[in-house]
Steps between C-alpha positions, in 0.01 A plus 500: 500500500310632803123500488344843453138612510349805339155614611290786368590696815873457448459601135359834610771540764777462243338720235699815580486828313821700463513878462790615288620862457802657336679550832414166652685175436317257276312251717403170343251296708626172635227303319640630167866433576421160646615334820543144614125473567364741237635456147516799264167582338615386156601161639168425666255274321174665390208302640139501384230350720206324337203397714608664823267418786569345840793279397640746251527769767686257725749432222553870440582547869759222472660626178878548545675819394620339180152563357294817460126513435414707194146391402192324639214336309180368656144453375407706807635834381455689832704227670770526233514878544514479879777239486700695242486836680772450767739364235423786259420222255259493206163329543302305240185293485616299197825313569589501131570874526748427780675236287559762229718713731873501427589564866325180616769232499304241697158440652363370826156346451263382770179479299233240578598161361273516194694803368858403577598301190383763250684778685821296525505403133425856386781622727741254338397624156559858616854411614434530874634273775239361736430432866167314503322408819410141572316298390660566166193404294136398494566196277783264407492611135552863606812403693666335204417802282662735752813282504513509119458879495767560766747289304413642159536862611792426738333649808588465869200353681451448872197324651388638836574174686698693760571200723779418256671808641466394865811350658311252721301364206814464291684310773199278569479407132877442487472259793240301306698515175822386672342193659503599868170315553593221263292408197176699494192287440208718618425872505206643693377841386210718610156410371446806284138561394403536135288793377122510484235697312331837552174664395492829690248781454637812340620815674579845357842505337732740688592816306816458298496117497480337157312188613469353152878514464543346847290205381732488199514155340220366725130543429386828660293480818342779704746690717516402867759606753527142629607386156731796435687466833760217518414347839173637630158328520650300333676701223617408150771260624223257597309513170575276206477753213785705645719265704585144595393562860745450783631201303682760293494777766688344791571186300733697273720549808480158661508287186788711368704397805426136420631545147813670639573242766441203268714647222214490248505861379511390137237227520200388704298202619397219268176398673228688689196359676243584765354319799177593672162653412431625150591863445184707537577874509233737629376815329506807720199722425565748783820612671614274783832390650722250321450237772212304344643500148849403612370210709294360212773560240770326708345167402602266356863474611758525220807280448796542262758236409838580345698273269743416783214365713459794740133553591368846597178512701297817561403457863614666824833648394606864552362756250839641400679170446459135585610208718766291326519143632809292432632165620722676760274782623283790395533869423213747527546814289274802537533871427831618641561194719559127510522224760676165483422170675732371639642845567865406448433423132465872441800616700816643339758459365371489144830433327363165383253675267546424133185687393508877553188697412513853353544766767267799514418693814266758345263392225458837330869584529588165343278589204644851463857373518419241232361775279848654516685172439238331276530183709208282612332604828441252780134446398519540124226428246544121472505461879189713536321311225583154635401585857173660389433199277501281811222719643296480181539121488350476848195700394455303179516170691212619718300623201518170308498272807718216374863390477694697242827416326708813440777540244725775644706521181214568259282649777191301413285234664556160346192365323250735668338753270268632769784579739698663219214745447592653837854587385361836393180705523290694246568874468275771366616743237700719490683354803650208314831339587776557242575149375808579291 
């Protein structure tokens, strides 16, 4: 099926109004009848957006014609109303009101990480399918609970790891999986920094923003624009209460490609350790760039070891993938591209491949099509959970500062009660995670 894109501008362009009189032939607009690129209105999937800021708006601009936006929810009500206006959609401050709507078949959520699990599980309980941005969760425990909810309520779930819908990434991973570089023994990833702490002075809360609800399950702190903004000076992505830092930010992309290329989507490493100085995160008391915090929080270096002996090192690899080193050569995979050394190992033909990875050329379209067929998308809930778990394991290894044995079946550290305490985080009432 050809890739289609549907922006807010094109929505307005196709929203035609027909004038009908007794003497004039009945004119039915093309967007109602349906065409190859625009399905009939009753065949389009009703989409609700929850937590629609920078990334959410990008996803809306990429939404194919198979979906139609009918409602927006955001703790910043003026932003929800502004976003909803061009779609003639309803706007809410409380996402639970959106989940009550019968015309919302599915949701797209791009909330901050500390909110994502609660929204996803509530959406499952409300019978909605889900596209959830990466990283899928704030903790490992949250990921397993999302997987359980998706399966219990038979939902279609796509994680926003969009590199699984890029042809170059798919072919690069297939080359690794089909042995073009021989047996892989080492993988070099980017050295993603872990999050640090913040203690900012307060600022006036903008009108229409429910700051207490934005804090949600975390302990409330005074509002500050450089906490509220994702990547600013430095923004919530860098702060531990709300995120796993770039370990889960960019790491959710790069480490996901490692899982894909190694064929470990249903498992994970068995050992994690660190090498270098003790982890010593700073506390930002005033806004400043991410540079200082990221430099400090990139130490110590993190290593993962899989059951088959492959060792992953967070070092100087590309942010959107990794360098895969085998006994015949190496493949470097990054966002939308790959290189092979020696070059001829990556050349066609590929008729010797025995492993063929799922094909998707548009991440949102893949999700929407799977809503129709009820099949698993290319980055379904278990894939998203396992890839995000790898990110969380890297952070936990830095926090405890010693070698950890990981049981990927039971998803617990072996014989380490302290490390197991980091499998989840405390939540304040009433923003508790549904456990059953």
